Tab-separated table of C-alpha atoms in Angstrom:
chain	number	residue	atom	x	y	z
A	1	UNK	CA	-41.930	104.670	-60.185
A	2	UNK	CA	-39.340	101.506	-60.112
A	3	UNK	CA	-37.307	103.864	-57.195
A	4	UNK	CA	-40.350	104.536	-55.329
A	5	UNK	CA	-41.344	100.997	-55.292
A	6	UNK	CA	-37.689	99.778	-53.983
A	7	UNK	CA	-38.533	102.756	-50.853
A	8	UNK	CA	-41.666	101.426	-49.855
A	9	UNK	CA	-40.662	97.526	-49.728
A	10	UNK	CA	-37.364	98.846	-48.254
A	11	UNK	CA	-39.882	101.136	-45.429
A	12	UNK	CA	-42.144	98.090	-45.175
A	13	UNK	CA	-39.060	95.562	-44.313
A	14	UNK	CA	-37.638	97.996	-41.727
A	15	UNK	CA	-41.281	98.178	-40.416
A	16	UNK	CA	-41.739	94.649	-39.796
A	17	UNK	CA	-37.934	93.637	-38.911
A	18	UNK	CA	-37.894	91.929	-35.381
A	19	UNK	CA	-36.375	94.655	-32.719
A	20	UNK	CA	-34.359	93.938	-29.575
A	21	UNK	CA	-33.768	96.636	-26.687
A	22	UNK	CA	-31.036	96.554	-24.559
A	23	UNK	CA	-31.093	98.986	-21.910
A	24	UNK	CA	-28.015	100.473	-19.386
A	25	UNK	CA	-27.278	102.959	-17.305
A	26	UNK	CA	-24.311	103.956	-19.124
A	27	UNK	CA	-21.632	102.828	-21.998
A	28	UNK	CA	-18.672	103.993	-19.795
A	29	UNK	CA	-15.919	101.270	-19.430
A	30	UNK	CA	-16.804	98.059	-17.666
A	31	UNK	CA	-17.478	94.741	-18.487
A	32	UNK	CA	-21.271	94.794	-18.710
A	33	UNK	CA	-21.074	97.607	-21.047
A	34	UNK	CA	-18.930	96.107	-23.109
A	35	UNK	CA	-21.117	92.877	-23.008
A	36	UNK	CA	-24.340	94.944	-24.490
A	37	UNK	CA	-22.353	96.044	-27.414
A	38	UNK	CA	-21.151	92.570	-28.419
A	39	UNK	CA	-24.402	90.917	-27.714
A	40	UNK	CA	-25.896	93.670	-29.614
A	41	UNK	CA	-24.056	92.758	-32.651
A	42	UNK	CA	-25.336	88.679	-32.297
A	43	UNK	CA	-28.808	90.027	-32.529
A	44	UNK	CA	-27.919	91.893	-35.479
A	45	UNK	CA	-26.002	89.280	-37.352
A	46	UNK	CA	-29.364	87.400	-36.621
A	47	UNK	CA	-30.942	89.977	-38.718
A	48	UNK	CA	-33.107	92.112	-35.804
A	49	UNK	CA	-32.828	95.681	-35.180
A	50	UNK	CA	-31.058	96.650	-32.294
A	51	UNK	CA	-31.417	99.622	-30.115
A	52	UNK	CA	-29.140	100.589	-27.437
A	53	UNK	CA	-30.975	103.017	-24.662
A	54	UNK	CA	-28.607	104.459	-21.564
A	55	UNK	CA	-29.496	106.609	-19.031
A	56	UNK	CA	-26.181	108.787	-18.859
A	57	UNK	CA	-24.060	110.666	-21.561
A	58	UNK	CA	-21.118	109.004	-21.109
A	59	UNK	CA	-19.108	107.036	-23.310
A	60	UNK	CA	-16.047	104.788	-23.111
A	61	UNK	CA	-16.312	102.756	-25.706
A	62	UNK	CA	-16.379	102.619	-29.955
A	63	UNK	CA	-19.347	102.455	-30.811
A	64	UNK	CA	-20.430	99.635	-32.935
A	65	UNK	CA	-22.210	101.283	-36.198
A	66	UNK	CA	-24.620	98.561	-36.694
A	67	UNK	CA	-26.634	99.454	-33.226
A	68	UNK	CA	-28.824	102.165	-32.334
A	69	UNK	CA	-28.318	104.071	-30.188
A	70	UNK	CA	-30.824	106.349	-27.900
A	71	UNK	CA	-30.135	108.863	-24.486
A	72	UNK	CA	-32.707	109.452	-21.984
A	73	UNK	CA	-30.805	111.524	-18.965
A	74	UNK	CA	-31.723	110.851	-16.085
A	75	UNK	CA	-30.272	113.344	-14.207
A	76	UNK	CA	-33.124	116.007	-14.870
A	77	UNK	CA	-35.301	113.779	-12.343
A	78	UNK	CA	-32.419	114.109	-9.424
A	79	UNK	CA	-34.993	116.645	-8.447
A	80	UNK	CA	-37.436	114.169	-7.399
A	81	UNK	CA	-36.571	113.293	-3.311
A	82	UNK	CA	-37.577	109.651	-3.166
A	83	UNK	CA	-35.479	107.294	-5.472
A	84	UNK	CA	-38.667	104.543	-5.477
A	85	UNK	CA	-40.634	107.443	-6.691
A	86	UNK	CA	-37.971	108.589	-9.015
A	87	UNK	CA	-37.920	105.884	-10.576
A	88	UNK	CA	-41.392	104.969	-11.198
A	89	UNK	CA	-41.962	108.430	-12.411
A	90	UNK	CA	-38.905	107.603	-14.845
A	91	UNK	CA	-40.153	104.263	-16.180
A	92	UNK	CA	-42.888	106.051	-17.545
A	93	UNK	CA	-40.800	108.494	-19.164
A	94	UNK	CA	-38.590	105.558	-20.645
A	95	UNK	CA	-41.816	103.563	-21.824
A	96	UNK	CA	-43.500	106.201	-23.506
A	97	UNK	CA	-39.833	107.224	-25.436
A	98	UNK	CA	-39.416	103.637	-26.186
A	99	UNK	CA	-43.032	103.337	-27.712
A	100	UNK	CA	-42.670	106.556	-29.632
A	101	UNK	CA	-39.141	106.451	-30.625
A	102	UNK	CA	-38.587	102.673	-31.220
A	103	UNK	CA	-41.929	100.701	-31.283
A	104	UNK	CA	-43.159	97.344	-30.564
A	105	UNK	CA	-39.923	95.260	-29.081
A	106	UNK	CA	-39.847	91.438	-29.504
A	107	UNK	CA	-37.100	91.515	-26.414
A	108	UNK	CA	-35.549	94.062	-23.893
A	109	UNK	CA	-33.120	93.228	-22.005
A	110	UNK	CA	-32.047	95.117	-18.627
A	111	UNK	CA	-28.772	95.515	-17.525
A	112	UNK	CA	-26.959	96.130	-14.113
A	113	UNK	CA	-29.092	97.860	-11.097
A	114	UNK	CA	-29.671	101.292	-12.182
A	115	UNK	CA	-31.750	99.961	-15.302
A	116	UNK	CA	-33.382	97.094	-13.309
A	117	UNK	CA	-35.185	98.929	-10.986
A	118	UNK	CA	-36.488	101.610	-13.556
A	119	UNK	CA	-37.281	98.430	-15.820
A	120	UNK	CA	-39.262	96.626	-12.710
A	121	UNK	CA	-41.636	99.634	-13.292
A	122	UNK	CA	-42.323	99.502	-17.068
A	123	UNK	CA	-45.410	98.549	-18.461
A	124	UNK	CA	-43.726	97.356	-21.644
A	125	UNK	CA	-43.900	93.570	-22.600
A	126	UNK	CA	-40.844	91.262	-23.074
A	127	UNK	CA	-38.196	92.540	-20.614
A	128	UNK	CA	-35.750	90.470	-18.785
A	129	UNK	CA	-32.986	91.244	-16.381
A	130	UNK	CA	-29.383	90.642	-17.275
A	131	UNK	CA	-27.289	89.218	-14.034
A	132	UNK	CA	-23.990	90.462	-14.257
A	133	UNK	CA	-22.519	89.334	-10.836
A	134	UNK	CA	-22.614	87.064	-7.562
A	135	UNK	CA	-25.469	89.202	-6.125
A	136	UNK	CA	-25.158	87.518	-2.496
A	137	UNK	CA	-21.305	88.351	-2.421
A	138	UNK	CA	-21.521	91.612	-4.127
A	139	UNK	CA	-24.538	93.132	-1.704
A	140	UNK	CA	-23.268	91.192	1.208
A	141	UNK	CA	-26.778	89.895	2.150
A	142	UNK	CA	-25.296	88.107	5.352
A	143	UNK	CA	-23.537	91.100	7.034
A	144	UNK	CA	-26.228	93.605	8.600
A	145	UNK	CA	-29.898	94.074	8.635
A	146	UNK	CA	-29.315	97.092	6.225
A	147	UNK	CA	-28.447	94.303	3.518
A	148	UNK	CA	-31.519	92.461	4.486
A	149	UNK	CA	-33.573	95.312	3.573
A	150	UNK	CA	-32.286	95.909	0.533
A	151	UNK	CA	-32.312	91.859	-0.402
A	152	UNK	CA	-36.235	92.327	0.266
A	153	UNK	CA	-36.159	95.081	-2.289
A	154	UNK	CA	-34.414	93.383	-4.619
A	155	UNK	CA	-36.642	90.347	-4.530
A	156	UNK	CA	-39.338	92.720	-5.229
A	157	UNK	CA	-37.595	93.603	-8.190
A	158	UNK	CA	-36.262	90.661	-9.477
A	159	UNK	CA	-39.311	89.036	-9.288
A	160	UNK	CA	-41.049	91.061	-12.187
A	161	UNK	CA	-39.336	89.892	-14.630
A	162	UNK	CA	-37.647	86.308	-15.983
A	163	UNK	CA	-33.318	86.492	-15.133
A	164	UNK	CA	-30.861	85.731	-17.417
A	165	UNK	CA	-27.468	85.033	-15.455
A	166	UNK	CA	-24.531	85.050	-16.903
A	167	UNK	CA	-22.945	82.316	-15.480
A	168	UNK	CA	-24.558	78.714	-14.000
A	169	UNK	CA	-22.237	79.581	-11.133
A	170	UNK	CA	-24.420	83.454	-11.006
A	171	UNK	CA	-27.676	81.400	-11.667
A	172	UNK	CA	-27.106	79.206	-8.582
A	173	UNK	CA	-26.507	81.757	-6.217
A	174	UNK	CA	-28.921	83.861	-7.261
A	175	UNK	CA	-31.454	81.087	-7.170
A	176	UNK	CA	-29.732	80.606	-3.446
A	177	UNK	CA	-29.984	84.032	-2.570
A	178	UNK	CA	-33.912	84.847	-3.805
A	179	UNK	CA	-35.515	81.428	-4.185
A	180	UNK	CA	-37.618	80.674	-7.275
A	181	UNK	CA	-38.631	84.047	-7.350
A	182	UNK	CA	-38.756	84.278	-11.005
A	183	UNK	CA	-37.406	81.929	-14.195
A	184	UNK	CA	-34.071	81.316	-14.842
A	185	UNK	CA	-30.990	80.507	-17.031
A	186	UNK	CA	-27.365	80.863	-17.189
A	187	UNK	CA	-26.247	82.144	-20.146
A	188	UNK	CA	-22.623	82.911	-20.780
A	189	UNK	CA	-21.928	86.384	-21.520
A	190	UNK	CA	-20.840	86.759	-25.640
A	191	UNK	CA	-17.166	87.035	-26.740
A	192	UNK	CA	-16.058	88.763	-30.090
A	193	UNK	CA	-13.592	86.689	-31.110
A	194	UNK	CA	-12.734	87.995	-34.718
A	195	UNK	CA	-13.292	91.725	-33.461
A	196	UNK	CA	-10.803	90.842	-29.921
A	197	UNK	CA	-8.311	89.583	-32.307
A	198	UNK	CA	-8.427	92.308	-34.805
A	199	UNK	CA	-7.734	95.045	-31.830
A	200	UNK	CA	-5.073	92.763	-30.395
A	201	UNK	CA	-2.853	93.912	-33.544
A	202	UNK	CA	-3.494	97.470	-33.354
A	203	UNK	CA	-0.084	98.248	-31.884
A	204	UNK	CA	2.630	96.458	-29.515
A	205	UNK	CA	3.172	97.334	-26.230
A	206	UNK	CA	6.760	99.049	-24.851
A	207	UNK	CA	6.911	96.481	-22.558
A	208	UNK	CA	8.021	92.502	-22.801
A	209	UNK	CA	8.043	89.148	-20.788
A	210	UNK	CA	5.354	90.824	-18.382
A	211	UNK	CA	2.640	89.554	-16.145
A	212	UNK	CA	-1.031	91.349	-16.884
A	213	UNK	CA	-3.896	92.349	-14.674
A	214	UNK	CA	-7.132	93.637	-16.152
A	215	UNK	CA	-9.641	95.139	-14.061
A	216	UNK	CA	-11.127	98.058	-11.999
A	217	UNK	CA	-9.492	99.059	-8.728
A	218	UNK	CA	-12.724	97.652	-6.565
A	219	UNK	CA	-13.130	95.429	-3.879
A	220	UNK	CA	-13.892	92.389	-5.715
A	221	UNK	CA	-10.777	92.271	-7.955
A	222	UNK	CA	-8.340	92.108	-4.636
A	223	UNK	CA	-5.593	94.041	-6.345
A	224	UNK	CA	-4.487	93.681	-2.380
A	225	UNK	CA	-4.203	89.601	-2.669
A	226	UNK	CA	-2.386	90.266	-5.921
A	227	UNK	CA	0.459	92.303	-5.085
A	228	UNK	CA	1.071	90.507	-1.367
A	229	UNK	CA	1.697	87.260	-3.353
A	230	UNK	CA	3.501	88.796	-6.060
A	231	UNK	CA	5.936	90.464	-3.587
A	232	UNK	CA	6.712	86.975	-2.398
A	233	UNK	CA	7.406	85.794	-5.896
A	234	UNK	CA	10.891	86.714	-7.380
A	235	UNK	CA	9.388	89.531	-9.108
A	236	UNK	CA	11.308	88.217	-12.486
A	237	UNK	CA	8.649	89.945	-14.536
A	238	UNK	CA	7.157	93.203	-14.017
A	239	UNK	CA	3.151	93.290	-13.165
A	240	UNK	CA	0.824	95.377	-15.284
A	241	UNK	CA	-2.027	97.083	-13.868
A	242	UNK	CA	-5.165	97.700	-16.368
A	243	UNK	CA	-7.792	99.622	-14.978
A	244	UNK	CA	-9.377	102.545	-12.933
A	245	UNK	CA	-11.300	102.724	-10.312
A	246	UNK	CA	-12.333	104.318	-6.415
A	247	UNK	CA	-9.655	102.453	-4.869
A	248	UNK	CA	-6.635	102.968	-7.243
A	249	UNK	CA	-5.414	105.436	-4.563
A	250	UNK	CA	-4.925	102.753	-1.943
A	251	UNK	CA	-3.512	100.032	-3.920
A	252	UNK	CA	-0.864	102.679	-5.679
A	253	UNK	CA	0.053	103.310	-1.703
A	254	UNK	CA	0.441	99.501	-1.045
A	255	UNK	CA	2.923	98.859	-3.764
A	256	UNK	CA	5.007	101.467	-1.724
A	257	UNK	CA	4.260	99.772	1.337
A	258	UNK	CA	5.754	96.539	-0.678
A	259	UNK	CA	9.044	98.397	-2.430
A	260	UNK	CA	7.571	97.721	-5.918
A	261	UNK	CA	6.988	100.731	-7.287
A	262	UNK	CA	10.415	99.454	-9.516
A	263	UNK	CA	8.221	96.187	-10.942
A	264	UNK	CA	4.136	97.407	-10.718
A	265	UNK	CA	3.015	99.509	-13.949
A	266	UNK	CA	-0.138	101.792	-13.863
A	267	UNK	CA	-1.513	101.452	-17.418
A	268	UNK	CA	-5.031	103.162	-16.284
A	269	UNK	CA	-8.311	101.934	-18.026
A	270	UNK	CA	-7.136	101.548	-21.924
A	271	UNK	CA	-10.191	101.487	-24.331
A	272	UNK	CA	-8.340	98.718	-26.402
A	273	UNK	CA	-6.737	96.732	-23.616
A	274	UNK	CA	-6.064	93.371	-26.301
A	275	UNK	CA	-2.636	94.306	-27.002
A	276	UNK	CA	-1.358	94.236	-23.633
A	277	UNK	CA	-3.515	90.839	-23.326
A	278	UNK	CA	-2.027	89.278	-26.541
A	279	UNK	CA	1.534	90.052	-25.267
A	280	UNK	CA	1.774	89.145	-21.798
A	281	UNK	CA	3.465	86.248	-20.701
A	282	UNK	CA	0.372	84.882	-18.634
A	283	UNK	CA	-2.744	86.690	-17.389
A	284	UNK	CA	-3.359	86.839	-13.204
A	285	UNK	CA	-6.898	87.117	-11.802
A	286	UNK	CA	-7.157	87.620	-8.242
A	287	UNK	CA	-10.951	88.538	-7.757
A	288	UNK	CA	-13.288	87.465	-4.502
A	289	UNK	CA	-16.363	86.986	-6.659
A	290	UNK	CA	-17.057	87.291	-10.416
A	291	UNK	CA	-20.417	86.654	-12.588
A	292	UNK	CA	-18.602	85.919	-15.452
A	293	UNK	CA	-14.878	87.100	-15.532
A	294	UNK	CA	-14.682	88.121	-19.074
A	295	UNK	CA	-11.563	89.021	-19.513
A	296	UNK	CA	-10.399	85.469	-19.048
A	297	UNK	CA	-12.313	84.189	-22.398
A	298	UNK	CA	-10.726	87.259	-24.069
A	299	UNK	CA	-7.528	86.015	-22.976
A	300	UNK	CA	-7.986	82.748	-24.209
A	301	UNK	CA	-9.316	83.813	-27.568
A	302	UNK	CA	-5.366	85.762	-28.017
A	303	UNK	CA	-3.969	82.269	-26.776
A	304	UNK	CA	-2.377	84.078	-23.297
A	305	UNK	CA	-1.875	81.403	-20.681
A	306	UNK	CA	-4.177	82.345	-17.366
A	307	UNK	CA	-4.302	81.654	-14.048
A	308	UNK	CA	-7.605	82.750	-11.632
A	309	UNK	CA	-8.668	82.460	-8.155
A	310	UNK	CA	-11.462	79.753	-7.641
A	311	UNK	CA	-14.343	82.279	-7.116
A	312	UNK	CA	-18.324	81.421	-6.839
A	313	UNK	CA	-18.838	81.557	-10.224
A	314	UNK	CA	-16.898	82.578	-13.743
A	315	UNK	CA	-13.229	80.847	-13.407
A	316	UNK	CA	-14.338	77.610	-13.383
A	317	UNK	CA	-16.643	77.268	-16.307
A	318	UNK	CA	-13.800	78.444	-18.591
A	319	UNK	CA	-10.574	77.446	-16.790
A	320	UNK	CA	-9.148	73.659	-16.134
A	321	UNK	CA	-8.313	72.753	-12.765
A	322	UNK	CA	-5.195	73.424	-13.200
A	323	UNK	CA	-5.169	77.496	-13.619
A	324	UNK	CA	-7.356	77.721	-10.551
A	325	UNK	CA	-6.284	79.065	-7.633
A	326	UNK	CA	-8.209	79.541	-3.642
A	327	UNK	CA	-9.644	82.693	-3.018
A	328	UNK	CA	-7.844	85.317	-0.955
A	329	UNK	CA	-4.795	82.042	-0.333
A	330	UNK	CA	-1.786	84.568	-0.874
A	331	UNK	CA	0.626	81.262	0.432
A	332	UNK	CA	-1.053	79.321	-2.578
A	333	UNK	CA	-1.323	82.165	-4.942
A	334	UNK	CA	2.276	83.576	-4.787
A	335	UNK	CA	3.332	79.609	-5.382
A	336	UNK	CA	0.871	79.534	-8.574
A	337	UNK	CA	2.091	83.182	-9.842
A	338	UNK	CA	6.021	81.384	-9.598
A	339	UNK	CA	5.034	78.405	-11.620
A	340	UNK	CA	3.637	80.443	-14.131
A	341	UNK	CA	6.635	82.887	-14.361
A	342	UNK	CA	8.832	79.854	-15.018
A	343	UNK	CA	6.766	77.646	-17.255
A	344	UNK	CA	3.483	79.825	-18.396
A	345	UNK	CA	2.701	77.377	-20.996
A	346	UNK	CA	1.340	75.067	-19.037
A	347	UNK	CA	-1.427	77.569	-18.212
A	348	UNK	CA	-3.048	77.674	-21.589
A	349	UNK	CA	-6.444	76.847	-22.382
A	350	UNK	CA	-9.007	76.668	-25.332
A	351	UNK	CA	-11.430	79.271	-25.828
A	352	UNK	CA	-14.829	77.808	-26.424
A	353	UNK	CA	-16.569	78.685	-29.441
A	354	UNK	CA	-19.960	78.112	-28.019
A	355	UNK	CA	-19.201	82.037	-26.761
A	356	UNK	CA	-19.231	83.559	-30.168
A	357	UNK	CA	-21.988	86.619	-30.033
A	358	UNK	CA	-24.381	84.754	-32.509
A	359	UNK	CA	-24.737	81.546	-30.746
A	360	UNK	CA	-25.305	83.445	-27.384
A	361	UNK	CA	-27.926	85.860	-29.030
A	362	UNK	CA	-29.984	82.831	-30.163
A	363	UNK	CA	-29.564	81.256	-26.661
A	364	UNK	CA	-31.512	84.718	-25.122
A	365	UNK	CA	-33.894	84.131	-27.977
A	366	UNK	CA	-34.769	80.527	-26.943
A	367	UNK	CA	-35.284	80.982	-23.460
A	368	UNK	CA	-37.822	83.634	-24.600
A	369	UNK	CA	-39.442	81.342	-26.738
A	370	UNK	CA	-39.747	78.558	-24.361
A	371	UNK	CA	-40.920	80.918	-21.858
A	372	UNK	CA	-43.973	82.039	-24.224
A	373	UNK	CA	-44.844	78.409	-25.054
A	374	UNK	CA	-45.174	77.661	-21.557
A	375	UNK	CA	-46.788	81.120	-20.663
A	376	UNK	CA	-49.486	79.357	-23.443
A	377	UNK	CA	-49.706	75.954	-22.366
A	378	UNK	CA	-49.479	76.684	-18.360
A	379	UNK	CA	-49.845	80.450	-17.510
A	380	UNK	CA	-49.721	79.556	-13.714
A	381	UNK	CA	-45.829	78.212	-14.153
A	382	UNK	CA	-44.626	81.632	-15.452
């Protein structure tokens, strides 16, 4: 009888527990995907039941056992010819699945464009978009009429729900790009300090006294700028490139053209990059744009010096001015690389504990609560 009462009490507690749902296309090896898992832990620590819904089966990360995982495979809807129609149909399926298998959610966070497009057609309440990048630079709105058409479609999507941008710079760019189409706020990405430190001690790399760059081989990261600048230094330290991506073949060819085969090491994607970051002499980032620059904050956790381009959002919110370089300026980047190779400790910076997952998760909840209060007091403002 007592065991039965305990079971009933546990079930009632679980039924009444507040829920957060994080939606993303997949859990492949990217920064936004890692953010979803870290933020989910923050909500769990605040006492929420946390669910993660994805649309592709691929997983490149160890899954946090404190979260609940769901897969709704978008692939079977590919036969619907028009993408907008496909998203509307799939949104109906998503809504039905959530209602049946997860239940009422107190907060739904949509991450990246595939999820955003689908959830713009959702009928469920409490949906928020998480904007992970600098949209004007990522989508190049100023380049062609096709970009203007894309911009119009994006404005239609993002006007449907409030937006959380992962840095103040990303929020500023969002508003400048789209106008005040929806409530916005800048909330930094969460950083799992304790988890990162633990993972960083998993092994000791075979390399010593090296420079590390962590990032996908894609246009924004500007590996070409990094290599051209590095080639002008004395190359007294090897350069390790950690990541994968569609531009890898081009970058490998550039290494050959610059005669850097003996100096540049391609490490590929590493599920656990943190030992490489911890043991690096310093970390470098040469991006044209970032949303938050997750790897900078992670490097600061491990006490690794960092130099970075001062791109539109992210780095300047995490690093002092001394650590920053002009975007695309090979001469300036060469000079900063040379300084860091001689005296890396001048580019150390402190980790900000305001980035811890519980603190960041609470900021999301506060934003949602504030909007709810505003909608009650003055519905016209939302």
